[in-house]
Tab-separated table of C-alpha atoms in Angstrom:
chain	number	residue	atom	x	y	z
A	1	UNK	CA	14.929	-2.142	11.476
A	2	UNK	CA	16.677	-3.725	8.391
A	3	UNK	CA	19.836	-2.172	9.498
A	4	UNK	CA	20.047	-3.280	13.226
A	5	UNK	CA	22.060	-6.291	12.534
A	6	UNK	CA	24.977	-4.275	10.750
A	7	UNK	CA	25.025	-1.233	12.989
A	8	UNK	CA	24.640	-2.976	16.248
A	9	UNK	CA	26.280	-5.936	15.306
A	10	UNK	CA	24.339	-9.491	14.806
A	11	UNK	CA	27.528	-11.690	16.195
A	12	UNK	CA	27.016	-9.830	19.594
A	13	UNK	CA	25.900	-12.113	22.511
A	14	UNK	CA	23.096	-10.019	23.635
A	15	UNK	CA	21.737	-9.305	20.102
A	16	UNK	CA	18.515	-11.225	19.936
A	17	UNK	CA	17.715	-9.791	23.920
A	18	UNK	CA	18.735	-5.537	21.946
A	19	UNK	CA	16.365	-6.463	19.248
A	20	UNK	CA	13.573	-8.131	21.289
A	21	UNK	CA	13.647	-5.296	23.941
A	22	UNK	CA	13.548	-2.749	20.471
A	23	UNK	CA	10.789	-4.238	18.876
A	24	UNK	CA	8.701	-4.398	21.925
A	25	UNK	CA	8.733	0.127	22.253
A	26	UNK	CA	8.760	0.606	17.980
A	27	UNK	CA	6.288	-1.501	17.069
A	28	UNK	CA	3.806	-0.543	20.696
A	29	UNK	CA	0.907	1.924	19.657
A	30	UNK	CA	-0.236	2.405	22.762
A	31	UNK	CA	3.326	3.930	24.324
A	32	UNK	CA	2.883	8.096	25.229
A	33	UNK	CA	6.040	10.342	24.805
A	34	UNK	CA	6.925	10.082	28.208
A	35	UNK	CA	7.004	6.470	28.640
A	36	UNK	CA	8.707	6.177	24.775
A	37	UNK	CA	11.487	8.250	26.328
A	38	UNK	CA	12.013	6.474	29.424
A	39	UNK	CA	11.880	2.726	27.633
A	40	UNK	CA	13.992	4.011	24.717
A	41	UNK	CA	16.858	5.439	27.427
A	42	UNK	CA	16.715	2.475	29.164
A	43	UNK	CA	17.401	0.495	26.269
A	44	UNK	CA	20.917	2.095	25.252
A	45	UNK	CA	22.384	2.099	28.182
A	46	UNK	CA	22.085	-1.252	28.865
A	47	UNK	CA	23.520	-2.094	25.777
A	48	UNK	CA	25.463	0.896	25.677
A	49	UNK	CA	24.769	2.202	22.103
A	50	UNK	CA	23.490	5.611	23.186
A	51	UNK	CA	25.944	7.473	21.635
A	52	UNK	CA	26.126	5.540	18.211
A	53	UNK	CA	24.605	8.445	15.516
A	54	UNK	CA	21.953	6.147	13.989
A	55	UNK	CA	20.625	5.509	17.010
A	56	UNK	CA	20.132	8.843	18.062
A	57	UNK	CA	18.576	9.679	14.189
A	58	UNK	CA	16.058	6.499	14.653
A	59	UNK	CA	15.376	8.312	18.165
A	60	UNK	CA	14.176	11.653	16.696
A	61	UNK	CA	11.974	10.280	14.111
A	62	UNK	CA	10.425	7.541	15.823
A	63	UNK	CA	9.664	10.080	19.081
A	64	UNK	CA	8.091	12.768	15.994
A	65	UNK	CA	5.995	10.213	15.007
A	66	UNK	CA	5.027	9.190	18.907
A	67	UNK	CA	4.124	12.784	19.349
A	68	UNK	CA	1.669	13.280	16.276
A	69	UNK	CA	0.127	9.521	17.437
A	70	UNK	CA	-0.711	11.393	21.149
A	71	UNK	CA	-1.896	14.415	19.274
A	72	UNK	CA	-4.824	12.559	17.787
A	73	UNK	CA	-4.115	13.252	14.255
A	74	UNK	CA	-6.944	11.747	12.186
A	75	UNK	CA	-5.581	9.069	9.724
A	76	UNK	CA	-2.062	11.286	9.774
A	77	UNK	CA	-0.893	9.246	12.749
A	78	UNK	CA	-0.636	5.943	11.155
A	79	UNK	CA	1.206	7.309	7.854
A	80	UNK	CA	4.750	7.282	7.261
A	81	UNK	CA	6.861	10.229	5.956
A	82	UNK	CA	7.310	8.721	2.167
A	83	UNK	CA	3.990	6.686	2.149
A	84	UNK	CA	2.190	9.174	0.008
A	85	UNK	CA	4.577	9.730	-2.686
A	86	UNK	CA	5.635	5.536	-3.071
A	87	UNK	CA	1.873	5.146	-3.044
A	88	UNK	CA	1.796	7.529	-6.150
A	89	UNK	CA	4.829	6.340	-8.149
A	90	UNK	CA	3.449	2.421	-7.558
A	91	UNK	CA	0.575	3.753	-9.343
A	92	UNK	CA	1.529	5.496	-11.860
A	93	UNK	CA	4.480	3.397	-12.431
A	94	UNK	CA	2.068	1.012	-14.214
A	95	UNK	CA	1.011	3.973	-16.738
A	96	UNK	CA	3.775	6.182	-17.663
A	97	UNK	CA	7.238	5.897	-19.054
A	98	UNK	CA	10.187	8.316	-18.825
A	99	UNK	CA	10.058	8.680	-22.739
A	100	UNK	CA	6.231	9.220	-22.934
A	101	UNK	CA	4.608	12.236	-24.765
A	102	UNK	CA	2.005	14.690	-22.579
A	103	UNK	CA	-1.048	12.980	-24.724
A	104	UNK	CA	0.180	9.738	-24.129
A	105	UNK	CA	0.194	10.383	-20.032
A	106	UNK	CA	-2.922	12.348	-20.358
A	107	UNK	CA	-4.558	9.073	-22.236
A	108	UNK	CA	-2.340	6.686	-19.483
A	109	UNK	CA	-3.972	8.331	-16.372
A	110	UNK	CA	-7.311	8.342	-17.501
A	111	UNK	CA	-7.552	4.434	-18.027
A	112	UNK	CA	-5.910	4.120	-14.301
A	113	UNK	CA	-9.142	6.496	-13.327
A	114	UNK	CA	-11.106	3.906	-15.411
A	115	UNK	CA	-9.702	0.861	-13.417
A	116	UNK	CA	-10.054	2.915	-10.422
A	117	UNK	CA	-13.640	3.485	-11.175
A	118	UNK	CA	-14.223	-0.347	-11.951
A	119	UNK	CA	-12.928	-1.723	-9.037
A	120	UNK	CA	-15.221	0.708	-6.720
A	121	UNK	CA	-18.512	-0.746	-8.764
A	122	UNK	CA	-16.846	-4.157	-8.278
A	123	UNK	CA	-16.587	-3.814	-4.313
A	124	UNK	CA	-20.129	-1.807	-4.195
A	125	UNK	CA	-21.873	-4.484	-5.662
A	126	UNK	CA	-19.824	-7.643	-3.195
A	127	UNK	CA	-21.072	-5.191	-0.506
A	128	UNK	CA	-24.560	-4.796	-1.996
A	129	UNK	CA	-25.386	-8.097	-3.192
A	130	UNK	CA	-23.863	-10.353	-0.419
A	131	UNK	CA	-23.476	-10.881	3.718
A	132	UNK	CA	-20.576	-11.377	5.766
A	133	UNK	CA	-20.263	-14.074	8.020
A	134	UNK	CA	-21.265	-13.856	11.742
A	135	UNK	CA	-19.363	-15.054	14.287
A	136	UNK	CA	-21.545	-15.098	17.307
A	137	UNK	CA	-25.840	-13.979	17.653
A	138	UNK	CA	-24.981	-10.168	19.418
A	139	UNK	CA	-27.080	-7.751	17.997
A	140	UNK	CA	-24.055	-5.420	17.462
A	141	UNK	CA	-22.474	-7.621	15.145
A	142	UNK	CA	-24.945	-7.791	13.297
A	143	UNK	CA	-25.559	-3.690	12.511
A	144	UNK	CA	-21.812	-3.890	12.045
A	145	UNK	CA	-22.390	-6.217	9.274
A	146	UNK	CA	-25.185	-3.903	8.176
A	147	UNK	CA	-23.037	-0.594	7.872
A	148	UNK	CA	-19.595	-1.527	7.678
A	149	UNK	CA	-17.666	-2.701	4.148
A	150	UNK	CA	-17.155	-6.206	4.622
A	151	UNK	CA	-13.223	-5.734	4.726
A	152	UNK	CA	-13.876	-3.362	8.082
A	153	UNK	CA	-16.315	-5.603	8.811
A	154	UNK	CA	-13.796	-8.336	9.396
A	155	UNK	CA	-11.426	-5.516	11.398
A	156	UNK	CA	-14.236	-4.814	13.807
A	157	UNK	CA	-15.015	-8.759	14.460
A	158	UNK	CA	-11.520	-9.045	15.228
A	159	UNK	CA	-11.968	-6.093	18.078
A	160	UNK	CA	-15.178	-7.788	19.430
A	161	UNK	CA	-13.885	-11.379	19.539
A	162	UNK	CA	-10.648	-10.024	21.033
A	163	UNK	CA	-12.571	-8.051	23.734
A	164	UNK	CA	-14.685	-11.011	24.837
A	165	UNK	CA	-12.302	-13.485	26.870
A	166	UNK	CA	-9.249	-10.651	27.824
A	167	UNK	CA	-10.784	-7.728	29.382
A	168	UNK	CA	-12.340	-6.695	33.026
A	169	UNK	CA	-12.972	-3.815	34.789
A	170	UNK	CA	-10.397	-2.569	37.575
A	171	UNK	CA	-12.410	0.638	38.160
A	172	UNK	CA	-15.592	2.675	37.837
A	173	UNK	CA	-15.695	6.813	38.135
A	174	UNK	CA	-18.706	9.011	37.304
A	175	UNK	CA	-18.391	12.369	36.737
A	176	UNK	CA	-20.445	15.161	35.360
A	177	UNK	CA	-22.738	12.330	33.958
A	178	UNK	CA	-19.986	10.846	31.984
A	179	UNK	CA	-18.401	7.022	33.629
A	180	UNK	CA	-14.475	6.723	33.641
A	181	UNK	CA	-13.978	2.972	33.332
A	182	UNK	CA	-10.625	1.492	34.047
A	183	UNK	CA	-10.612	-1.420	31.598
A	184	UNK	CA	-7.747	-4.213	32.210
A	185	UNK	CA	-6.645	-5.584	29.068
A	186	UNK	CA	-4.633	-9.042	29.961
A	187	UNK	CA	-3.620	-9.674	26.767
A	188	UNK	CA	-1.283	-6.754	26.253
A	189	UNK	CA	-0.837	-6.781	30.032
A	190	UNK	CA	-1.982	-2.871	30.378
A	191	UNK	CA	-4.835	-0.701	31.776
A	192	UNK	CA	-6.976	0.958	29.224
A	193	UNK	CA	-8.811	4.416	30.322
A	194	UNK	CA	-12.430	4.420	28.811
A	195	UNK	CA	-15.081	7.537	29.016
A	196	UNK	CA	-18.857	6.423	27.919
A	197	UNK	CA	-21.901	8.831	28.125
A	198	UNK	CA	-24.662	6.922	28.820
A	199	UNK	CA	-26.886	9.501	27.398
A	200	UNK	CA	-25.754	9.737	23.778
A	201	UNK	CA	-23.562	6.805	23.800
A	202	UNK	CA	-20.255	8.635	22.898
A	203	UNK	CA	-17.373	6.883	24.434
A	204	UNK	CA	-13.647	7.494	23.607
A	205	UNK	CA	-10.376	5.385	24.679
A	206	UNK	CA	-7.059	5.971	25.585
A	207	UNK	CA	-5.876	3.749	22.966
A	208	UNK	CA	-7.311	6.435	19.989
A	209	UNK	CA	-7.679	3.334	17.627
A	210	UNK	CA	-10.968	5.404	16.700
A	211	UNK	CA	-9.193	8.563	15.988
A	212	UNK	CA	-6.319	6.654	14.596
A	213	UNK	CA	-8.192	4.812	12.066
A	214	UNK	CA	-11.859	5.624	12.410
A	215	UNK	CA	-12.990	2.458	13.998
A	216	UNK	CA	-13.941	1.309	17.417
A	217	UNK	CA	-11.383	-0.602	19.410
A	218	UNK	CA	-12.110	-3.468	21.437
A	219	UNK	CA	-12.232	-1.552	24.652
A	220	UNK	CA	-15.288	0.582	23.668
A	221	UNK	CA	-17.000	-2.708	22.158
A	222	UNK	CA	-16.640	-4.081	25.742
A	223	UNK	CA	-17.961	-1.113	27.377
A	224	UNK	CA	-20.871	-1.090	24.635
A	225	UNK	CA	-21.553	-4.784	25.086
A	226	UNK	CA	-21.710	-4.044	28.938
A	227	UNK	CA	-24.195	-1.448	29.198
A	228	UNK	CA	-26.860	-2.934	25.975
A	229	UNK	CA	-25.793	-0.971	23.489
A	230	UNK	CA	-27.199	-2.870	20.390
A	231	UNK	CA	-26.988	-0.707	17.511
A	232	UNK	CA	-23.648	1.746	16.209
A	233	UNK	CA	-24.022	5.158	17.619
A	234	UNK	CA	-23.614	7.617	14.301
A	235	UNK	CA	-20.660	9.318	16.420
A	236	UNK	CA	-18.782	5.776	16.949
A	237	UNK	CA	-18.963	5.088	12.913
A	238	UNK	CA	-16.132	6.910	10.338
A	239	UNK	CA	-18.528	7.290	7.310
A	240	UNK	CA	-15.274	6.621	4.795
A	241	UNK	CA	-15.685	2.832	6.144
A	242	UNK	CA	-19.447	2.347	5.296
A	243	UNK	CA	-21.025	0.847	2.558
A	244	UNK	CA	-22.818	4.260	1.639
A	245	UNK	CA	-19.582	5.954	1.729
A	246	UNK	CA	-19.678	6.777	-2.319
A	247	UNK	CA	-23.049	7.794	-2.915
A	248	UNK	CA	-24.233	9.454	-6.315
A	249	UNK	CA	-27.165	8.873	-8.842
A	250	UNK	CA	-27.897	5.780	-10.495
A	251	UNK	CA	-28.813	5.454	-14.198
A	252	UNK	CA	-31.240	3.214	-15.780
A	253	UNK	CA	-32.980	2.828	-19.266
A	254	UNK	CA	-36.068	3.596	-17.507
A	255	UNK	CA	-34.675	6.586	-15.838
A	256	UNK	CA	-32.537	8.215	-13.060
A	257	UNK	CA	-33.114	6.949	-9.504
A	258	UNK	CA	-31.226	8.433	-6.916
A	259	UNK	CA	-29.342	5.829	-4.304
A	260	UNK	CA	-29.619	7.963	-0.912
A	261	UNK	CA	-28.233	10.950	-2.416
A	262	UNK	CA	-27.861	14.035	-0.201
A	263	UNK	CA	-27.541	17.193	-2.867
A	264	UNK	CA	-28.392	16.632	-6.537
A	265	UNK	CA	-26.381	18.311	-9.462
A	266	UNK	CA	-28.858	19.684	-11.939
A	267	UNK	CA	-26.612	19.087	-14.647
A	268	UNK	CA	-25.741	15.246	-13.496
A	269	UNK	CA	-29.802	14.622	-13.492
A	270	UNK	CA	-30.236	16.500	-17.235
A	271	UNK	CA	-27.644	14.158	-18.626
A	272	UNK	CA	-29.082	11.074	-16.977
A	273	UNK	CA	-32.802	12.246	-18.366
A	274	UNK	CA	-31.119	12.508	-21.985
A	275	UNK	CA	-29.354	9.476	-21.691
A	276	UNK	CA	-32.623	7.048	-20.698
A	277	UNK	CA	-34.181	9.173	-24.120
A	278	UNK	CA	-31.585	8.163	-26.297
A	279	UNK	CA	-31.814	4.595	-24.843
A	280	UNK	CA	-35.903	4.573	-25.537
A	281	UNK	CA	-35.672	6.165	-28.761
A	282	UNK	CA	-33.138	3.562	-29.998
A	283	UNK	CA	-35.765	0.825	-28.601
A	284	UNK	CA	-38.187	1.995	-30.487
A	285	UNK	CA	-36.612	2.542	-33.927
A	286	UNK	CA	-35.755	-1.369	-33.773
A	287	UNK	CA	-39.070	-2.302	-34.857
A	288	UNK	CA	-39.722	0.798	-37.561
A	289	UNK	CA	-37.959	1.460	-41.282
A	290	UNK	CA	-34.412	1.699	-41.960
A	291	UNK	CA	-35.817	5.367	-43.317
A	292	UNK	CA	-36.551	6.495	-40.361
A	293	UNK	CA	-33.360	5.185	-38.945
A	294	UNK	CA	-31.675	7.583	-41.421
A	295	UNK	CA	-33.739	10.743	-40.671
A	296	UNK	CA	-32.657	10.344	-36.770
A	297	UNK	CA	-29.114	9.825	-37.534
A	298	UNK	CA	-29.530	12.935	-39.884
A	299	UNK	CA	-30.703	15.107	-37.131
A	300	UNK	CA	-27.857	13.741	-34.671
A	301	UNK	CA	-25.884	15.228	-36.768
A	302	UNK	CA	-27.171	18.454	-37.920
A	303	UNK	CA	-27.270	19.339	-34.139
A	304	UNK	CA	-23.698	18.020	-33.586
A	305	UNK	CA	-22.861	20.707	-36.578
A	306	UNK	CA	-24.353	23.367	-34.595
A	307	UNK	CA	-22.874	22.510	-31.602
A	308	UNK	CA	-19.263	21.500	-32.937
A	309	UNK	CA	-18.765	23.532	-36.164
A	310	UNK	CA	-16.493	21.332	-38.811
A	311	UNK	CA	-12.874	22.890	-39.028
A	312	UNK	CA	-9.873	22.180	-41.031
A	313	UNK	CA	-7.654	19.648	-40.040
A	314	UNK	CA	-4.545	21.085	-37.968
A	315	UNK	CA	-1.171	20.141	-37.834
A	316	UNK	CA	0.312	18.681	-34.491
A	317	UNK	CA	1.052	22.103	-32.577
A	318	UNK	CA	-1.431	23.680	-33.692
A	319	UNK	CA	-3.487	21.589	-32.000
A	320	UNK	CA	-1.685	21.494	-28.853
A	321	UNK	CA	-1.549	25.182	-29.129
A	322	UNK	CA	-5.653	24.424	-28.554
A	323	UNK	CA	-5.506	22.395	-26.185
A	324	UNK	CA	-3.126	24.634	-24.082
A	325	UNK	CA	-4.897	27.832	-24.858
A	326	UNK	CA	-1.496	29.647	-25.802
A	327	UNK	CA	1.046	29.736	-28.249
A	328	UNK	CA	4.992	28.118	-28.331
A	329	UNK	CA	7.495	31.012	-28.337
A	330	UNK	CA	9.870	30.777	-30.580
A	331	UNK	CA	12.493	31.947	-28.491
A	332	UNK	CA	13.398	29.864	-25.481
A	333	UNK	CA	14.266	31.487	-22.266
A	334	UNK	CA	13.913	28.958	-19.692
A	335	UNK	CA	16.405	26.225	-19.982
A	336	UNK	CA	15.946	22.518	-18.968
A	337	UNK	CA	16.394	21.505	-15.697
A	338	UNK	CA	19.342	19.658	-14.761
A	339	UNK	CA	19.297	15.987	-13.647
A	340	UNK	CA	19.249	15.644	-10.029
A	341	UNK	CA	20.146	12.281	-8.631
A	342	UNK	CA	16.645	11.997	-6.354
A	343	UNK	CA	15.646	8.707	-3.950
A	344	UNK	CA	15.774	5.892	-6.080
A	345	UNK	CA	17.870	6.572	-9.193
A	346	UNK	CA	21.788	5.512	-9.604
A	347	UNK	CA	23.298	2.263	-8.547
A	348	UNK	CA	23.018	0.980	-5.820
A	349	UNK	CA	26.475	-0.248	-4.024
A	350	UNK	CA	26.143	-3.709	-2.594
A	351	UNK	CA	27.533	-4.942	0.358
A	352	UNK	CA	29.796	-7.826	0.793
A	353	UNK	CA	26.561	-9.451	2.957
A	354	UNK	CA	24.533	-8.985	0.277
A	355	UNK	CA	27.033	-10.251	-2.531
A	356	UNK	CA	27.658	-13.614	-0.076
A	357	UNK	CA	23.945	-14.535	0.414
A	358	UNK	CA	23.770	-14.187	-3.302
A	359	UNK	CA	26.421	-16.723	-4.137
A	360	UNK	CA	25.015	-18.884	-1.522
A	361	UNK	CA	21.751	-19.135	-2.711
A	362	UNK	CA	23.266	-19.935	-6.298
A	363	UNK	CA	23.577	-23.830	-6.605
A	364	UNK	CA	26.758	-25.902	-6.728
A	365	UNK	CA	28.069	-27.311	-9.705
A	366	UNK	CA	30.899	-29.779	-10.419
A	367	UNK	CA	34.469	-28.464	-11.398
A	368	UNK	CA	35.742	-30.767	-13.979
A	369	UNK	CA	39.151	-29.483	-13.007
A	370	UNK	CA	39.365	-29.731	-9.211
A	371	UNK	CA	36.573	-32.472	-9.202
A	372	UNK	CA	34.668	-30.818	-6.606
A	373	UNK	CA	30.696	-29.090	-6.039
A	374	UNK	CA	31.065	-25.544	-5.805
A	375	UNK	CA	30.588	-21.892	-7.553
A	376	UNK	CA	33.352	-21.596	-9.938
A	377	UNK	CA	33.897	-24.448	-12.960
A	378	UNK	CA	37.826	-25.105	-14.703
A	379	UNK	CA	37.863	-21.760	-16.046
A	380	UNK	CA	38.163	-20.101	-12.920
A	381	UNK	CA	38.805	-22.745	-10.473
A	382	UNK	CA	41.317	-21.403	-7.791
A	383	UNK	CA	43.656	-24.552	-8.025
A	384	UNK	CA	44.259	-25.255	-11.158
A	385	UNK	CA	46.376	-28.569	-10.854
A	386	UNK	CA	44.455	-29.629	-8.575
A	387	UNK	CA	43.356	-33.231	-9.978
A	388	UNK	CA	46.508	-33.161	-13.227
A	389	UNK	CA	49.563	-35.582	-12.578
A	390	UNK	CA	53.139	-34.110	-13.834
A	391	UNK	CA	52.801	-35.939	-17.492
A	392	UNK	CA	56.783	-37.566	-18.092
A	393	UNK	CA	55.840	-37.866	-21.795
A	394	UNK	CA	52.986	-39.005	-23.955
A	395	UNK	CA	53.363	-41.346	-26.730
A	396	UNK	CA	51.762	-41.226	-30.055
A	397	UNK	CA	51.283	-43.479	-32.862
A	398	UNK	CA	52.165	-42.376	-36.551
A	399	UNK	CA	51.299	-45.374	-39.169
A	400	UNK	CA	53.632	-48.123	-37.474
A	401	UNK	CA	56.017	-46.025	-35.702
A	402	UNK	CA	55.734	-45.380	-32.035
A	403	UNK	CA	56.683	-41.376	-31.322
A	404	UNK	CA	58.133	-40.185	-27.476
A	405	UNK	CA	57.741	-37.213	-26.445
A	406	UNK	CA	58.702	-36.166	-23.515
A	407	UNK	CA	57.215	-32.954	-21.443
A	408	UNK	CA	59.105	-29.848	-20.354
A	409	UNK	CA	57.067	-29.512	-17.359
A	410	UNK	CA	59.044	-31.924	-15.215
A	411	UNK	CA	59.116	-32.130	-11.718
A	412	UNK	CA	62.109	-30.656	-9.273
A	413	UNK	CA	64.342	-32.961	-8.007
């Protein structure tokens, strides 16, 4: 959309009704193919662009992404085509550099899974240790509050306060046990198509915010909210969104206690036994002899020998040679790869639009040659006798003489 104004033209009269009209079909979730088409066709040839080429390119890839939004991709829908891979470099933007050595990057990556892991135990505890803020006394809202993370949380209070002033029913349809309900949403000025089972509570809407992004759109709150429903169905909650979304075993000096976990690893619950034992044993030595202190610490490490038997000290490849599991060949046979110029490297050329906002934003100064505020200064001032009178001569004092001298730069007569 950042290139509208230069390929259709900003100075046109019936530019801000092209862009209004545009906005209103690429930014609409709830348009099908069908009616994408017909609004998008519409649209050129009343302005008569429908044969301009970047047009007809933003045509094909909006209408690809249309048709995977009506296919009910889960979570694929909503992502763009780079998304993934500027997501990645963003990251790891923060931990690698160009000039970098393998260990370095290796070392690098695991302290961004370190701040990864941090900031989950930050946000698990906020979610644990503290309630979000309710905005009305429905039951519903309140197991919301219970199972969603409070940043979803907020999401689906949005949906319910949005569904409580701006909806009504048009319509009502049973069949085979299930009830059609035509839902009238005034505030987007469209009918919504909802199907609720009254049996097992499963409702879906022809909006597919739930299979879109995994949570309930106001239409199905309304329909929920109409027929008593006062706790979350399991099939209306995405599990990714809850608060026991990351679930695993929790260690403490006393032992392992297991948070809701649904299969154990054997191993995992070992190394949490041997870790509360090493915590204990250090517990007690603090009140026994600094002999006894030794003879542990002699053991530690008469079992470490076992375990890790000393070796010599190896040079640099060697031990990347280890750490590989194969040896460097001494004779090289594939080549380098040559530099490609990919999305994002090079120069970028800027464009007289861009080069005049930046001078514009620049502040003024004064010229001491043309006397004026502006962007240049006497060096480069564009009139450069602008404010100088044609000097006839200038006169100059030596001891107690008077000297004339006259200038060759006299004026035409």
């Amino acid at each position: 959309m950042n290139k509208v104004p230069i390929k259709y033209g900003s100075t046109r009269h019936d530019y801000q009704d092209f862009l209004k009209k545009l906005n209103s079909i690429i930014w609409d979730e709830d348009l099908d193919a069908d009616e994408f088409d017909g609004k998008w066709l519409e649209i050129m040839a009343q302005h008569d662009v429908g044969d301009v080429e970047w047009f007809t390119e933003c045509y094909s890839k909006r209408r690809q992404w249309v048709m995977a939004h009506c296919k009910d991709l889960k979570m694929g829908a909503i992502m763009r085509t780079t998304q993934r891979s500027e997501s990645e470099n963003r990251f790891f933007k923060r931990f690698e550099h160009k000039s970098g050595t393998l260990v370095e990057f290796l070392m690098r990556f695991e302290s961004a899974m370190e701040q990864q892991r941090h900031n989950q135990k930050r946000l698990d505890n906020e979610n644990r240790q503290s309630n979000p803020k309710l905005s009305s006394k429905m039951a519903l809202e309140s197991d919301a509050a219970r199972v969603y993370t409070h940043n979803m949380f907020e999401e689906f209070q949005h949906e319910l306060k949005y569904s409580t002033n701006t909806f009504s029913c048009k319509g009502l349809i049973v069949l085979d046990n299930i009830e059609v309900s035509t839902v009238q949403d005034s505030g987007r000025n469209r009918n919504f198509e909802v199907k609720f089972n009254p049996g097992t509570l499963q409702a879906s809407c022809s909006c597919r915010l739930f299979e879109r992004k995994g949570l309930l759109c106001s239409h199905v709150i309304w329909i929920y909210c109409g027929n008593g429903v006062k706790k979350l169905p399991e099939c209306g909650v995405a599990r990714r969104w809850t608060k026991d979304a990351y679930r695993g075993i929790e260690c403490s000096f006393h032992g392992p206690e297991f948070v809701d976990v649904d299969s154990i690893d054997t191993k995992q619950l070992e190394m949490t036994k041997l870790w509360s034992e090493v915590h204990e044993t250090i517990g007690i030595l603090g009140g026994k002899e600094k002999e006894d202190i030794q003879n542990l610490t002699n053991l530690i490490r008469e079992f470490k020998e076992k375990l890790c038997p000393s070796s010599e000290e190896l040079s640099k490849e060697e031990e990347l040679e280890k750490l590989l599991g194969c040896k460097a060949s001494k004779e090289i046979t594939i080549p380098p790869p040559k530099i490609s110029k990919n999305k994002g490297s090079g120069k970028r050329i800027v464009s007289s639009k861009s080069k005049a906002i930046a001078i514009a934003s620049k502040p003024k100064r004064m010229c001491k040659n043309c006397k004026q505020m502006a962007h240049h200064d006497k060096r480069n001032c564009p009139n450069p006798f602008a404010e100088r009178p044609p000097a006839l001569f200038t006169v100059k004092t030596i001891g107690c003489f008077l000297v004339l001298t006259f200038d060759k730069r006299l004026p035409e007569i």
